[in-house]
mmCIF file of C-alpha atoms in Angstrom:
data_model
loop_
_atom_site.group_PDB
_atom_site.id
_atom_site.type_symbol
_atom_site.label_atom_id
_atom_site.label_comp_id
_atom_site.label_asym_id
_atom_site.label_seq_id
_atom_site.Cartn_x
_atom_site.Cartn_y
_atom_site.Cartn_z
ATOM 1 C CA MET A 1 0.000 0.000 0.000
ATOM 2 C CA PRO A 2 1.161 3.605 -0.531
ATOM 3 C CA ASP A 3 3.275 5.209 2.165
ATOM 4 C CA ALA A 4 1.493 7.863 4.249
ATOM 5 C CA ARG A 5 3.976 10.398 2.903
ATOM 6 C CA TYR A 6 2.207 10.309 -0.461
ATOM 7 C CA PHE A 7 -1.017 11.461 1.162
ATOM 8 C CA HIS A 8 0.807 14.162 3.138
ATOM 9 C CA ALA A 9 2.226 15.362 -0.177
ATOM 10 C CA THR A 10 -1.248 15.586 -1.710
ATOM 11 C CA ASP A 11 -2.383 17.658 1.295
ATOM 12 C CA LEU A 12 0.455 20.114 0.681
ATOM 13 C CA VAL A 13 -0.380 20.259 -3.017
ATOM 14 C CA GLN A 14 -4.002 21.004 -2.177
ATOM 15 C CA LEU A 15 -2.982 23.901 0.076
ATOM 16 C CA ALA A 16 -0.683 25.220 -2.633
ATOM 17 C CA LEU A 17 -3.484 25.053 -5.183
ATOM 18 C CA LEU A 18 -5.724 27.147 -2.946
ATOM 19 C CA LEU A 19 -3.116 29.901 -3.133
ATOM 20 C CA LEU A 20 -3.760 30.056 -6.864
ATOM 21 C CA ILE A 21 -7.118 31.727 -6.184
ATOM 22 C CA PRO A 22 -5.658 35.054 -4.952
ATOM 23 C CA LEU A 23 -2.927 34.716 -7.582
ATOM 24 C CA GLU A 24 -5.591 34.442 -10.278
ATOM 25 C CA LEU A 25 -7.165 37.648 -8.995
ATOM 26 C CA LEU A 26 -3.820 39.454 -8.922
ATOM 27 C CA PHE A 27 -2.830 38.192 -12.343
ATOM 28 C CA ALA A 28 -6.154 39.195 -13.832
ATOM 29 C CA SER A 29 -5.847 42.643 -12.306
ATOM 30 C CA ALA A 30 -2.220 43.224 -13.308
ATOM 31 C CA MET A 31 -2.380 41.645 -16.756
ATOM 32 C CA ARG A 32 -6.011 42.465 -17.465
ATOM 33 C CA ALA A 33 -6.661 38.765 -18.002
ATOM 34 C CA LYS A 34 -10.172 37.405 -17.594
ATOM 35 C CA ALA A 35 -11.185 36.277 -14.112
ATOM 36 C CA GLU A 36 -14.698 37.224 -13.043
ATOM 37 C CA TYR A 37 -15.277 36.983 -9.304
ATOM 38 C CA ASP A 38 -18.298 37.919 -7.212
ATOM 39 C CA VAL A 39 -17.827 38.138 -3.441
ATOM 40 C CA ARG A 40 -21.148 36.484 -2.617
ATOM 41 C CA ASP A 41 -20.580 33.723 -5.151
ATOM 42 C CA THR A 42 -17.056 33.028 -3.867
ATOM 43 C CA LEU A 43 -18.249 32.917 -0.265
ATOM 44 C CA ALA A 44 -20.964 30.468 -1.314
ATOM 45 C CA ASN A 45 -18.280 28.320 -2.971
ATOM 46 C CA VAL A 46 -16.265 28.297 0.252
ATOM 47 C CA ALA A 47 -19.333 27.398 2.304
ATOM 48 C CA MET A 48 -20.134 24.508 -0.028
ATOM 49 C CA SER A 49 -16.558 23.268 0.264
ATOM 50 C CA ILE A 50 -16.638 23.348 4.059
ATOM 51 C CA GLY A 51 -19.927 21.449 4.088
ATOM 52 C CA SER A 52 -18.625 18.892 1.607
ATOM 53 C CA ILE A 53 -15.516 18.228 3.713
ATOM 54 C CA PHE A 54 -17.642 17.877 6.833
ATOM 55 C CA PHE A 55 -20.134 15.410 5.370
ATOM 56 C CA TRP A 56 -17.446 13.468 3.540
ATOM 57 C CA GLY A 57 -15.531 13.082 6.796
ATOM 58 C CA MET A 58 -18.685 12.054 8.657
ATOM 59 C CA TYR A 59 -19.961 9.397 6.294
ATOM 60 C CA SER A 60 -17.371 8.314 3.755
ATOM 61 C CA GLY A 61 -16.056 5.558 6.027
ATOM 62 C CA ILE A 62 -19.454 3.875 6.032
ATOM 63 C CA PHE A 63 -19.658 3.773 2.278
ATOM 64 C CA MET A 64 -16.015 2.776 1.844
ATOM 65 C CA THR A 65 -16.827 -0.463 3.673
ATOM 66 C CA ALA A 66 -17.848 -1.985 0.342
ATOM 67 C CA VAL A 67 -14.439 -1.133 -1.099
ATOM 68 C CA TYR A 68 -12.622 -2.870 1.765
ATOM 69 C CA LEU A 69 -14.911 -5.891 1.547
ATOM 70 C CA ALA A 70 -14.155 -6.152 -2.164
ATOM 71 C CA TYR A 71 -10.434 -5.983 -1.447
ATOM 72 C CA ARG A 72 -10.749 -8.730 1.153
ATOM 73 C CA HIS A 73 -12.073 -10.998 -1.600
ATOM 74 C CA ARG A 74 -9.706 -9.640 -4.278
ATOM 75 C CA LEU A 75 -8.760 -11.652 -7.329
ATOM 76 C CA THR A 76 -5.035 -10.967 -6.981
ATOM 77 C CA ASP A 77 -2.495 -8.851 -5.120
ATOM 78 C CA ILE A 78 -1.226 -5.806 -6.976
ATOM 79 C CA PRO A 79 1.871 -4.289 -5.336
ATOM 80 C CA PHE A 80 2.393 -0.561 -4.976
ATOM 81 C CA ALA A 81 4.883 0.542 -7.624
ATOM 82 C CA TRP A 82 5.151 3.231 -10.278
ATOM 83 C CA TRP A 83 3.502 0.997 -12.867
ATOM 84 C CA SER A 84 0.627 -0.033 -10.601
ATOM 85 C CA PHE A 85 -0.049 3.592 -9.684
ATOM 86 C CA ALA A 86 0.012 4.561 -13.377
ATOM 87 C CA LEU A 87 -2.440 1.776 -14.165
ATOM 88 C CA ALA A 88 -4.654 2.693 -11.221
ATOM 89 C CA PHE A 89 -4.590 6.339 -12.303
ATOM 90 C CA VAL A 90 -5.762 5.522 -15.832
ATOM 91 C CA LEU A 91 -8.486 3.184 -14.531
ATOM 92 C CA GLU A 92 -9.557 5.806 -12.001
ATOM 93 C CA ASP A 93 -9.860 8.377 -14.767
ATOM 94 C CA LEU A 94 -12.062 6.003 -16.756
ATOM 95 C CA ARG A 95 -14.161 5.413 -13.631
ATOM 96 C CA TYR A 96 -14.424 9.180 -13.185
ATOM 97 C CA TYR A 97 -15.609 9.616 -16.771
ATOM 98 C CA VAL A 98 -18.348 6.997 -16.313
ATOM 99 C CA TRP A 99 -19.342 8.421 -12.917
ATOM 100 C CA HIS A 100 -19.408 11.942 -14.323
ATOM 101 C CA ARG A 101 -21.500 10.989 -17.331
ATOM 102 C CA ILE A 102 -24.049 9.147 -15.189
ATOM 103 C CA SER A 103 -24.142 12.124 -12.807
ATOM 104 C CA HIS A 104 -25.314 14.308 -15.673
ATOM 105 C CA ARG A 105 -27.683 11.893 -17.343
ATOM 106 C CA SER A 106 -29.775 10.645 -14.413
ATOM 107 C CA ARG A 107 -31.637 13.101 -12.225
ATOM 108 C CA TRP A 108 -31.088 11.253 -8.931
ATOM 109 C CA PHE A 109 -27.328 11.506 -9.377
ATOM 110 C CA TRP A 110 -27.553 14.960 -10.938
ATOM 111 C CA ALA A 111 -29.298 16.189 -7.765
ATOM 112 C CA SER A 112 -25.983 15.762 -5.991
ATOM 113 C CA HIS A 113 -23.669 16.874 -8.785
ATOM 114 C CA VAL A 114 -25.680 19.918 -9.884
ATOM 115 C CA ILE A 115 -24.188 21.836 -6.957
ATOM 116 C CA HIS A 116 -20.857 22.043 -8.757
ATOM 117 C CA HIS A 117 -22.537 23.544 -11.825
ATOM 118 C CA SER A 118 -24.745 26.057 -10.072
ATOM 119 C CA SER A 119 -22.403 29.054 -10.050
ATOM 120 C CA GLN A 120 -22.792 31.729 -12.714
ATOM 121 C CA HIS A 121 -19.074 32.425 -12.612
ATOM 122 C CA PHE A 122 -16.143 30.315 -13.719
ATOM 123 C CA ASN A 123 -12.928 30.786 -11.803
ATOM 124 C CA LEU A 124 -10.644 28.760 -9.563
ATOM 125 C CA SER A 125 -12.982 29.163 -6.595
ATOM 126 C CA THR A 126 -15.700 27.393 -8.601
ATOM 127 C CA ASN A 127 -13.838 24.147 -7.932
ATOM 128 C CA LEU A 128 -14.657 24.577 -4.238
ATOM 129 C CA ARG A 129 -18.405 24.361 -4.888
ATOM 130 C CA GLN A 130 -18.847 20.681 -4.068
ATOM 131 C CA SER A 131 -21.760 18.469 -3.111
ATOM 132 C CA TRP A 132 -22.837 17.720 0.442
ATOM 133 C CA THR A 133 -24.676 14.557 -0.580
ATOM 134 C CA SER A 134 -22.371 12.744 -3.001
ATOM 135 C CA GLN A 135 -21.876 9.829 -0.596
ATOM 136 C CA PHE A 136 -25.602 9.086 -0.629
ATOM 137 C CA SER A 137 -26.052 8.871 -4.392
ATOM 138 C CA GLY A 138 -24.675 5.318 -4.486
ATOM 139 C CA LEU A 139 -22.091 6.018 -7.181
ATOM 140 C CA ILE A 140 -19.290 5.597 -4.641
ATOM 141 C CA LEU A 141 -19.769 1.869 -5.255
ATOM 142 C CA MET A 142 -18.039 2.413 -8.594
ATOM 143 C CA ASN A 143 -14.778 2.289 -6.626
ATOM 144 C CA VAL A 144 -15.433 -1.357 -5.771
ATOM 145 C CA PRO A 145 -14.195 -3.020 -9.016
ATOM 146 C CA MET A 146 -10.632 -1.721 -8.679
ATOM 147 C CA ALA A 147 -10.372 -3.051 -5.132
ATOM 148 C CA PHE A 148 -11.833 -6.377 -6.239
ATOM 149 C CA ILE A 149 -9.210 -6.631 -8.992
ATOM 150 C CA GLY A 150 -6.482 -6.270 -6.373
ATOM 151 C CA PHE A 151 -5.618 -2.582 -5.964
ATOM 152 C CA HIS A 152 -5.280 -1.700 -2.283
ATOM 153 C CA PRO A 153 -7.998 0.761 -1.173
ATOM 154 C CA SER A 154 -5.282 3.239 -0.231
ATOM 155 C CA LEU A 155 -3.900 3.092 -3.766
ATOM 156 C CA VAL A 156 -7.419 3.601 -5.123
ATOM 157 C CA ALA A 157 -7.804 6.603 -2.798
ATOM 158 C CA LEU A 158 -4.449 8.043 -3.887
ATOM 159 C CA ALA A 159 -5.336 7.782 -7.584
ATOM 160 C CA PHE A 160 -8.729 9.360 -6.801
ATOM 161 C CA THR A 161 -7.086 12.243 -4.927
ATOM 162 C CA VAL A 162 -4.482 13.002 -7.594
ATOM 163 C CA ASN A 163 -7.210 12.944 -10.261
ATOM 164 C CA LEU A 164 -9.221 15.568 -8.373
ATOM 165 C CA LEU A 165 -6.159 17.704 -7.660
ATOM 166 C CA TYR A 166 -5.431 17.879 -11.381
ATOM 167 C CA GLN A 167 -8.912 19.240 -12.024
ATOM 168 C CA PHE A 168 -8.462 22.280 -9.787
ATOM 169 C CA TRP A 169 -6.458 24.415 -12.233
ATOM 170 C CA ILE A 170 -8.774 23.879 -15.206
ATOM 171 C CA HIS A 171 -11.509 26.020 -13.594
ATOM 172 C CA THR A 172 -10.294 29.289 -15.067
ATOM 173 C CA GLU A 173 -10.843 31.730 -17.897
ATOM 174 C CA THR A 174 -7.404 33.255 -17.431
ATOM 175 C CA ILE A 175 -5.765 30.532 -19.525
ATOM 176 C CA ASP A 176 -6.840 30.443 -23.149
ATOM 177 C CA LYS A 177 -5.755 27.611 -25.448
ATOM 178 C CA LEU A 178 -2.716 25.444 -24.735
ATOM 179 C CA PRO A 179 -0.504 23.657 -27.319
ATOM 180 C CA ALA A 180 -2.484 21.400 -29.661
ATOM 181 C CA TRP A 181 -0.938 18.156 -28.380
ATOM 182 C CA PHE A 182 -1.837 19.103 -24.802
ATOM 183 C CA GLU A 183 -5.397 20.026 -25.771
ATOM 184 C CA TRP A 184 -5.775 16.715 -27.610
ATOM 185 C CA LEU A 185 -4.518 14.496 -24.790
ATOM 186 C CA LEU A 186 -5.439 16.216 -21.525
ATOM 187 C CA ASN A 187 -8.284 18.146 -19.975
ATOM 188 C CA THR A 188 -7.687 21.887 -20.130
ATOM 189 C CA PRO A 189 -9.438 25.099 -19.104
ATOM 190 C CA SER A 190 -10.824 25.391 -22.642
ATOM 191 C CA HIS A 191 -12.362 21.911 -22.526
ATOM 192 C CA HIS A 192 -13.706 22.429 -19.023
ATOM 193 C CA ARG A 193 -15.256 25.777 -19.877
ATOM 194 C CA VAL A 194 -17.327 23.853 -22.411
ATOM 195 C CA HIS A 195 -18.317 21.379 -19.722
ATOM 196 C CA HIS A 196 -19.516 24.169 -17.427
ATOM 197 C CA ALA A 197 -21.399 26.024 -20.153
ATOM 198 C CA ARG A 198 -25.153 26.032 -20.542
ATOM 199 C CA ASN A 199 -25.111 26.809 -24.277
ATOM 200 C CA ALA A 200 -27.139 24.154 -26.089
ATOM 201 C CA ARG A 201 -24.162 23.342 -28.321
ATOM 202 C CA TYR A 202 -21.991 22.618 -25.284
ATOM 203 C CA LEU A 203 -24.370 20.478 -23.217
ATOM 204 C CA ASP A 204 -23.428 16.887 -22.359
ATOM 205 C CA ALA A 205 -19.786 17.360 -23.264
ATOM 206 C CA ASN A 206 -16.258 16.880 -21.942
ATOM 207 C CA TYR A 207 -16.754 14.675 -18.893
ATOM 208 C CA ALA A 208 -13.078 13.753 -18.578
ATOM 209 C CA GLY A 209 -11.151 14.250 -15.387
ATOM 210 C CA VAL A 210 -7.636 14.158 -16.828
ATOM 211 C CA PHE A 211 -7.486 12.334 -20.180
ATOM 212 C CA MET A 212 -9.653 13.626 -23.021
ATOM 213 C CA ILE A 213 -9.304 10.268 -24.769
ATOM 214 C CA TRP A 214 -12.507 9.045 -23.105
ATOM 215 C CA ASP A 215 -14.617 11.877 -24.527
ATOM 216 C CA ARG A 216 -13.045 11.466 -27.951
ATOM 217 C CA LEU A 217 -13.547 7.704 -27.818
ATOM 218 C CA PHE A 218 -17.165 7.782 -26.610
ATOM 219 C CA GLY A 219 -18.360 10.721 -28.700
ATOM 220 C CA THR A 220 -18.830 13.337 -25.978
ATOM 221 C CA PHE A 221 -16.035 15.724 -26.936
ATOM 222 C CA VAL A 222 -16.965 19.260 -27.994
ATOM 223 C CA ALA A 223 -14.380 21.939 -28.713
ATOM 224 C CA GLU A 224 -14.739 25.496 -27.441
ATOM 225 C CA ARG A 225 -15.566 27.949 -30.218
ATOM 226 C CA ARG A 226 -14.364 31.516 -30.142
ATOM 227 C CA GLU A 227 -17.525 32.668 -31.915
ATOM 228 C CA GLU A 228 -19.653 31.175 -29.147
ATOM 229 C CA PRO A 229 -18.311 32.005 -25.680
ATOM 230 C CA PRO A 230 -19.498 29.732 -22.873
ATOM 231 C CA ASP A 231 -22.463 31.028 -20.902
ATOM 232 C CA TYR A 232 -22.075 29.552 -17.443
ATOM 233 C CA GLY A 233 -24.709 28.293 -15.065
ATOM 234 C CA LEU A 234 -27.788 26.118 -15.193
ATOM 235 C CA VAL A 235 -30.540 26.178 -17.790
ATOM 236 C CA HIS A 236 -32.561 27.937 -15.100
ATOM 237 C CA ASN A 237 -30.071 29.610 -12.792
ATOM 238 C CA LEU A 238 -30.499 29.697 -9.036
ATOM 239 C CA ALA A 239 -31.317 33.141 -7.728
ATOM 240 C CA THR A 240 -29.610 32.464 -4.421
ATOM 241 C CA PHE A 241 -26.284 32.306 -2.620
ATOM 242 C CA ASN A 242 -27.814 30.367 0.291
ATOM 243 C CA PRO A 243 -25.670 27.218 0.787
ATOM 244 C CA LEU A 244 -28.609 25.140 2.023
ATOM 245 C CA ARG A 245 -30.700 25.947 -1.047
ATOM 246 C CA ILE A 246 -27.728 25.342 -3.320
ATOM 247 C CA ALA A 247 -27.145 21.933 -1.715
ATOM 248 C CA LEU A 248 -30.732 20.703 -1.731
ATOM 249 C CA HIS A 249 -32.671 22.534 -4.442
ATOM 250 C CA GLU A 250 -32.787 19.633 -6.905
ATOM 251 C CA TYR A 251 -33.945 17.198 -4.218
ATOM 252 C CA VAL A 252 -36.757 19.646 -3.479
ATOM 253 C CA GLY A 253 -37.601 19.614 -7.187
ATOM 254 C CA ILE A 254 -37.677 15.813 -7.219
ATOM 255 C CA ALA A 255 -39.960 15.758 -4.164
ATOM 256 C CA ARG A 256 -42.254 18.312 -5.793
ATOM 257 C CA ASP A 257 -42.559 16.194 -8.921
ATOM 258 C CA GLN A 258 -43.150 13.025 -6.939
ATOM 259 C CA ALA A 259 -46.018 14.776 -5.141
ATOM 260 C CA ARG A 260 -47.909 15.344 -8.397
ATOM 261 C CA ALA A 261 -51.244 13.622 -8.637
ATOM 262 C CA GLY A 262 -52.080 11.085 -11.318
ATOM 263 C CA LEU A 263 -48.563 9.915 -12.111
ATOM 264 C CA THR A 264 -47.936 6.323 -13.101
ATOM 265 C CA LEU A 265 -45.079 4.307 -11.640
ATOM 266 C CA LYS A 266 -43.213 4.829 -14.912
ATOM 267 C CA ASP A 267 -43.693 8.596 -14.600
ATOM 268 C CA ARG A 268 -42.390 8.604 -11.034
ATOM 269 C CA LEU A 269 -39.325 6.606 -12.032
ATOM 270 C CA GLY A 270 -38.784 9.000 -14.927
ATOM 271 C CA TYR A 271 -38.780 12.001 -12.599
ATOM 272 C CA LEU A 272 -36.355 10.190 -10.294
ATOM 273 C CA PHE A 273 -33.918 8.471 -12.644
ATOM 274 C CA GLY A 274 -34.650 9.953 -16.076
ATOM 275 C CA PRO A 275 -32.452 12.652 -17.596
ATOM 276 C CA PRO A 276 -32.630 16.087 -15.984
ATOM 277 C CA GLY A 277 -35.451 18.044 -17.572
ATOM 278 C CA TRP A 278 -37.549 15.008 -18.439
ATOM 279 C CA SER A 279 -41.307 15.500 -18.171
ATOM 280 C CA HIS A 280 -44.151 12.997 -18.400
ATOM 281 C CA ASP A 281 -46.336 15.411 -20.382
ATOM 282 C CA GLY A 282 -43.827 16.037 -23.149
ATOM 283 C CA HIS A 283 -42.811 19.529 -22.036
ATOM 284 C CA SER A 284 -39.261 18.353 -21.506
ATOM 285 C CA GLN A 285 -36.118 20.423 -21.346
ATOM 286 C CA THR A 286 -33.614 17.636 -21.698
ATOM 287 C CA THR A 287 -30.335 18.141 -23.493
ATOM 288 C CA GLU A 288 -31.797 16.571 -26.608
ATOM 289 C CA SER A 289 -34.835 18.848 -26.687
ATOM 290 C CA LEU A 290 -32.745 21.946 -25.964
ATOM 291 C CA ARG A 291 -30.357 21.086 -28.772
ATOM 292 C CA ALA A 292 -33.243 20.430 -31.150
ATOM 293 C CA ALA A 293 -34.791 23.797 -30.275
ATOM 294 C CA GLU A 294 -31.440 25.522 -30.787
ATOM 295 C CA ALA A 295 -30.963 23.791 -34.138
ATOM 296 C CA ALA A 296 -34.405 25.009 -35.201
ATOM 297 C CA ARG A 297 -33.548 28.560 -34.136
ATOM 298 C CA ARG A 298 -30.289 28.466 -36.072
ATOM 299 C CA ALA A 299 -32.021 27.074 -39.141
ATOM 300 C CA SER A 300 -34.545 29.899 -39.024
ATOM 301 C CA GLY A 301 -31.809 32.495 -38.602
ATOM 302 C CA ARG A 302 -32.654 33.229 -34.972
ATOM 303 C CA ALA A 303 -29.629 31.587 -33.395
ATOM 304 C CA SER A 304 -29.169 32.144 -29.708
ATOM 305 C CA ILE A 305 -26.635 30.866 -27.216
ATOM 306 C CA GLU A 306 -29.242 30.972 -24.484
ATOM 307 C CA PRO A 307 -30.436 27.395 -23.911
ATOM 308 C CA ALA A 308 -33.808 28.282 -22.502
ATOM 309 C CA THR A 309 -34.778 31.466 -20.740
ATOM 310 C CA ALA A 310 -32.757 34.637 -20.756
ATOM 311 C CA GLY A 311 -30.090 34.648 -18.102
ATOM 312 C CA LYS A 312 -27.065 36.501 -16.891
ATOM 313 C CA SER A 313 -23.891 35.575 -18.706
ATOM 314 C CA GLY A 314 -21.555 33.952 -16.318
ATOM 315 C CA ALA A 315 -20.869 30.407 -14.883
ATOM 316 C CA ALA A 316 -21.277 26.668 -14.676
ATOM 317 C CA ALA A 317 -22.970 23.724 -16.311
ATOM 318 C CA ALA A 318 -22.116 21.425 -19.023
ATOM 319 C CA PHE A 319 -25.270 19.655 -18.471
ATOM 320 C CA ALA A 320 -27.789 22.170 -17.732
ATOM 321 C CA THR A 321 -30.108 21.237 -15.036
ATOM 322 C CA ALA A 322 -33.354 20.321 -16.287
ATOM 323 C CA PRO A 323 -35.839 21.824 -13.985
ATOM 324 C CA SER A 324 -39.200 20.333 -13.405
ATOM 325 C CA ALA A 325 -41.802 21.367 -15.866
#
């Protein structure tokens, strides 16, 4: 298993990355680079991060039990070495891609992940806006296969941590395009701006954590276009900086839909596990319907980057939330 020093190193890296936030502000001010901050939004991001750390610390051990049980019945023993970490890192990135795609395509999982996309600004502090309920979605069980194969849970955790640390720096508008080979192989600010955009063209795109090969391989890659700047946020943005509302608003929406009268079991399952924006009466605002509406607007010469209603230009969602109809 990995030495504890590796985890201490990741803690130091995380602290160093946090220092990039004031540096981004200073750089943007001195160099007139783009970095849009709002005090209330940034404070909300910090509050969401504190809550996420608290709830993760409280409950992650319970849900990691499945990972340790899988390792107890592992198929083989994989030692900790440079090659095993490299393999674990690639497999972890594939797991992240699958987890991320599911988190955008099924409302139950989106209810947890939508928090990260709910800011109308895109800067390094946006990375701090994390879910308070991710442990309860059930997707943590996707860590089980690697432990069952034979990777020690600590190695799985290390690969997971390094993957997330990489993703911190890509939440910025200060960096434009990087060299073509880098943009092709790895996730970059340009690719992640697309992921956090609510433009119809950019929805359901760029799920990768580190390697863009998964998006290119599975058909979910979309390049950022200079003629269409990302418009950040949700299809229907939240008019609040209240951390509690940010954390729970989609669960409230699910409960509201489940309380509707006259729904069939299929309808109720659709509102729970269907794609965000799905509606039983056909008034859906799923990614597919939003893209179709945008295509129709473009064909008629009335192109618009707004995916639904008019909204303030600003911040995060590659999968716009599909509010209840």
